Tab-separated table of C-alpha atoms in Angstrom:
chain	number	residue	atom	x	y	z
H	881	MET	CA	42.777	-1.158	-10.573
H	882	GLN	CA	39.725	0.505	-12.071
H	883	SER	CA	37.730	-1.526	-14.602
H	884	VAL	CA	36.606	0.467	-17.644
H	885	ALA	CA	33.950	-0.702	-20.089
H	886	VAL	CA	34.728	0.690	-23.549
H	887	VAL	CA	31.439	0.560	-25.421
H	888	ASN	CA	31.837	-1.250	-28.743
H	889	PHE	CA	28.838	-0.523	-30.958
H	890	GLY	CA	30.430	-1.114	-34.344
H	891	LEU	CA	31.336	2.463	-35.292
H	892	CYS	CA	34.607	3.043	-33.509
H	893	ASN	CA	38.196	1.919	-33.475
H	894	ILE	CA	38.520	1.032	-29.822
H	895	ASP	CA	42.065	-0.336	-29.901
H	896	SER	CA	43.818	3.003	-29.389
H	897	ILE	CA	41.606	4.151	-26.513
H	898	MET	CA	41.904	0.762	-24.823
H	899	ARG	CA	45.710	0.850	-25.086
H	900	ALA	CA	45.758	4.379	-23.668
H	901	LEU	CA	43.515	3.445	-20.736
H	902	ILE	CA	45.644	0.414	-19.939
H	903	GLU	CA	48.808	2.530	-20.073
H	904	CYS	CA	47.138	4.932	-17.625
H	905	GLY	CA	46.562	2.095	-15.175
H	906	ALA	CA	43.053	0.866	-15.977
H	907	LYS	CA	41.706	-2.580	-16.729
H	908	ALA	CA	39.918	-1.861	-20.018
H	909	SER	CA	37.604	-4.216	-21.895
H	910	ALA	CA	35.463	-3.904	-25.015
H	911	VAL	CA	31.795	-4.225	-24.111
H	912	SER	CA	28.805	-4.806	-26.395
H	913	ASP	CA	26.498	-6.473	-23.856
H	914	PRO	CA	24.431	-3.948	-21.844
H	915	SER	CA	24.629	-6.083	-18.679
H	916	GLU	CA	28.417	-5.691	-18.619
H	917	LEU	CA	28.165	-1.924	-18.122
H	918	ALA	CA	26.763	-2.432	-14.631
H	919	ARG	CA	29.786	-4.514	-13.614
H	920	ALA	CA	32.386	-1.949	-14.699
H	921	ASP	CA	33.667	0.863	-12.493
H	922	ARG	CA	33.644	3.349	-15.378
H	923	ILE	CA	32.296	3.672	-18.914
H	924	VAL	CA	33.932	5.170	-22.003
H	925	LEU	CA	31.859	5.778	-25.138
H	926	PRO	CA	34.141	6.402	-28.129
H	927	GLY	CA	32.893	6.808	-31.663
H	928	VAL	CA	33.691	7.776	-35.239
H	929	GLY	CA	31.114	8.212	-37.966
H	930	ALA	CA	27.548	9.393	-38.388
H	931	PHE	CA	25.257	10.312	-35.488
H	932	PRO	CA	22.125	8.483	-36.807
H	933	ALA	CA	23.978	5.235	-37.521
H	934	ALA	CA	25.604	5.314	-34.104
H	935	MET	CA	22.296	5.812	-32.303
H	936	ALA	CA	20.684	3.053	-34.366
H	937	ASN	CA	23.436	0.641	-33.331
H	938	LEU	CA	23.217	1.630	-29.661
H	939	ARG	CA	19.436	1.184	-29.639
H	940	ALA	CA	19.586	-2.142	-31.453
H	941	ALA	CA	21.836	-3.497	-28.702
H	942	ASN	CA	19.877	-1.776	-25.877
H	943	LEU	CA	23.095	0.003	-24.978
H	944	ASP	CA	21.387	3.414	-24.996
H	945	LYS	CA	19.167	2.558	-22.030
H	946	ALA	CA	21.992	0.817	-20.173
H	947	ILE	CA	24.301	3.825	-20.560
H	948	ALA	CA	21.613	6.239	-19.375
H	949	ALA	CA	20.855	4.038	-16.361
H	950	GLU	CA	24.492	3.842	-15.259
H	951	VAL	CA	25.097	7.578	-15.722
H	952	THR	CA	21.955	8.307	-13.711
H	953	LYS	CA	23.401	6.191	-10.893
H	954	GLY	CA	26.482	8.426	-10.876
H	955	LYS	CA	28.957	6.065	-12.539
H	956	PRO	CA	31.915	7.937	-14.106
H	957	PHE	CA	31.363	8.283	-17.856
H	958	LEU	CA	33.436	9.752	-20.668
H	959	GLY	CA	32.148	10.321	-24.194
H	960	ILE	CA	34.877	10.834	-26.804
H	961	CYS	CA	34.399	12.601	-30.173
H	962	LEU	CA	31.153	11.149	-31.607
H	963	GLY	CA	30.639	9.630	-28.153
H	964	MET	CA	30.387	13.150	-26.713
H	965	GLN	CA	27.952	14.195	-29.434
H	966	LEU	CA	25.721	11.191	-28.708
H	967	MET	CA	25.230	12.549	-25.178
H	968	ALA	CA	23.085	15.332	-26.675
H	969	ARG	CA	19.323	15.509	-26.855
H	970	GLY	CA	19.561	15.249	-30.626
H	971	GLY	CA	21.596	15.690	-33.776
H	972	SER	CA	20.961	17.213	-37.197
H	973	GLU	CA	23.286	15.082	-39.306
H	974	GLY	CA	21.251	13.483	-42.096
H	975	GLY	CA	18.042	14.861	-40.553
H	976	ALA	CA	16.767	15.110	-37.000
H	977	CYS	CA	17.769	12.194	-34.763
H	978	GLU	CA	17.336	11.682	-31.024
H	979	GLY	CA	20.478	11.183	-28.952
H	980	LEU	CA	21.038	9.732	-25.502
H	981	GLY	CA	19.573	12.860	-23.908
H	982	LEU	CA	22.202	13.111	-21.171
H	983	VAL	CA	22.790	16.779	-21.998
H	984	ASP	CA	20.284	19.352	-23.265
H	985	GLY	CA	21.987	20.193	-26.521
H	986	GLU	CA	21.899	19.754	-30.282
H	987	VAL	CA	24.691	18.545	-32.555
H	988	VAL	CA	25.082	20.769	-35.621
H	989	ARG	CA	27.605	21.139	-38.434
H	990	LEU	CA	30.648	23.358	-38.025
H	991	VAL	CA	30.459	26.503	-40.156
H	992	PRO	CA	33.748	28.153	-41.209
H	993	GLU	CA	34.029	31.880	-40.500
H	994	SER	CA	37.263	32.521	-42.374
H	995	ALA	CA	39.038	31.286	-45.500
H	996	GLY	CA	41.586	29.411	-43.409
H	997	GLU	CA	39.020	27.297	-41.563
H	998	ARG	CA	38.211	23.926	-43.081
H	999	VAL	CA	35.599	21.329	-42.296
H	1000	PRO	CA	36.222	18.596	-41.282
H	1001	HIS	CA	38.291	20.135	-38.511
H	1002	VAL	CA	41.328	17.854	-38.405
H	1003	GLY	CA	44.446	18.344	-36.308
H	1004	TRP	CA	45.700	20.024	-33.167
H	1005	ASN	CA	43.892	22.916	-31.546
H	1006	ALA	CA	43.703	24.667	-28.200
H	1007	VAL	CA	41.274	23.617	-25.486
H	1008	GLN	CA	40.379	26.355	-23.020
H	1009	PRO	CA	38.603	25.189	-19.847
H	1010	THR	CA	35.675	27.419	-18.914
H	1011	ALA	CA	34.919	25.729	-15.588
H	1012	ASP	CA	36.973	24.262	-12.766
H	1013	VAL	CA	36.436	20.525	-13.232
H	1014	PRO	CA	38.658	17.597	-12.149
H	1015	LEU	CA	38.871	16.331	-15.734
H	1016	PHE	CA	41.386	19.098	-16.541
H	1017	ALA	CA	43.409	18.935	-13.318
H	1018	GLY	CA	47.118	19.378	-13.980
H	1019	ILE	CA	46.548	20.474	-17.601
H	1020	ALA	CA	47.500	24.046	-18.476
H	1021	PRO	CA	44.722	26.123	-20.066
H	1022	GLY	CA	45.054	26.395	-23.833
H	1023	LYS	CA	46.875	23.084	-24.295
H	1024	ASP	CA	46.485	21.514	-27.740
H	1025	PHE	CA	44.468	18.337	-28.232
H	1026	TYR	CA	43.818	16.342	-31.398
H	1027	PHE	CA	40.493	16.762	-33.240
H	1028	VAL	CA	38.738	15.019	-36.143
H	1029	HIS	CA	35.132	16.165	-36.620
H	1030	SER	CA	32.643	18.037	-38.787
H	1031	TYR	CA	29.920	18.557	-36.166
H	1032	HIS	CA	29.847	20.099	-32.705
H	1033	MET	CA	27.451	20.321	-29.776
H	1034	ARG	CA	25.451	23.456	-29.078
H	1035	CYS	CA	24.402	23.274	-25.414
H	1036	ALA	CA	21.150	24.843	-24.224
H	1037	ASN	CA	22.594	25.359	-20.744
H	1038	ALA	CA	25.920	27.187	-20.471
H	1039	ALA	CA	26.659	25.309	-17.232
H	1040	ALA	CA	27.100	22.115	-19.268
H	1041	VAL	CA	30.061	23.621	-21.158
H	1042	VAL	CA	33.421	23.079	-19.446
H	1043	ALA	CA	35.832	23.852	-22.317
H	1044	SER	CA	35.826	25.558	-25.692
H	1045	THR	CA	38.058	25.769	-28.760
H	1046	PRO	CA	38.623	28.850	-30.983
H	1047	TYR	CA	37.642	27.501	-34.406
H	1048	CYS	CA	34.626	28.223	-36.634
H	1049	GLY	CA	33.550	30.983	-34.296
H	1050	GLY	CA	34.347	28.909	-31.217
H	1051	PHE	CA	32.801	25.574	-30.343
H	1052	THR	CA	32.239	23.496	-27.232
H	1053	SER	CA	35.086	21.011	-26.848
H	1054	ALA	CA	34.177	19.494	-23.465
H	1055	ILE	CA	30.917	19.115	-21.574
H	1056	ARG	CA	29.688	17.995	-18.171
H	1057	GLY	CA	26.728	15.649	-18.057
H	1058	PRO	CA	24.446	14.705	-15.166
H	1059	GLY	CA	26.072	14.882	-11.738
H	1060	SER	CA	29.772	15.533	-11.340
H	1061	ARG	CA	31.291	12.416	-12.929
H	1062	ALA	CA	29.899	12.362	-16.480
H	1063	PHE	CA	31.886	14.210	-19.144
H	1064	GLY	CA	32.311	14.410	-22.877
H	1065	VAL	CA	35.242	15.638	-24.969
H	1066	GLN	CA	35.145	16.463	-28.669
H	1067	PHE	CA	38.853	15.723	-29.093
H	1068	HIS	CA	40.700	12.399	-28.900
H	1069	PRO	CA	42.645	12.197	-25.616
H	1070	GLU	CA	44.181	8.887	-26.674
H	1071	LYS	CA	45.838	10.691	-29.620
H	1072	SER	CA	46.764	13.843	-27.706
H	1073	GLN	CA	50.028	12.767	-26.087
H	1074	LYS	CA	50.797	13.955	-22.529
H	1075	PRO	CA	47.762	16.242	-22.015
H	1076	GLY	CA	45.450	13.556	-23.317
H	1077	PHE	CA	46.884	10.877	-21.052
H	1078	GLN	CA	46.675	13.257	-18.093
H	1079	LEU	CA	42.999	13.759	-18.860
H	1080	LEU	CA	42.457	9.995	-18.955
H	1081	ARG	CA	44.231	9.604	-15.617
H	1082	ASN	CA	41.996	12.350	-14.224
H	1083	PHE	CA	38.950	10.438	-15.466
H	1084	LEU	CA	40.175	7.272	-13.767
H	1085	ALA	CA	40.512	9.225	-10.516
H	1086	LEU	CA	36.942	10.594	-10.524
């Protein structure tokens, strides 16, 4: 059974993602001590809220350095929603703020391009893989996943983008970080029913 450290930095409801991971066969635990990340087989960074506050909390607990160290070693990592955005070089919410720097990208606000598009983007929308990655194995292209966000990541390197979603001109909905076992998803797999649970099982198999 794979052990998964779910990073608890005070800005996320970790109960639902922990229940989903356990249902998918993992041994999940909430982690706020940086030393515990090294003992886990995998790391999940969830998050809801503001980019600057999240980074401040991660830095205060020295979790930012611990996460970067484990990802550099090649440990499987999954950032979810704000957790994906924190993987970026920086964010613009509330002013410029440095991120974890795992991906060369900037987090910017969604901008509607039609009267029917609202921000925050809340609800189900299609995710179209743009690269052949194991995270989406067994999931049909264009499947709907559940989103709740007002910001998105703009990647400097197109190779980091592994899925996109047709909303507000199209935005990156999944990214690949360093190596082949670090990923981020803008949607909530734990709230996305069968496709979401398949994605979590794929993560556990990395």
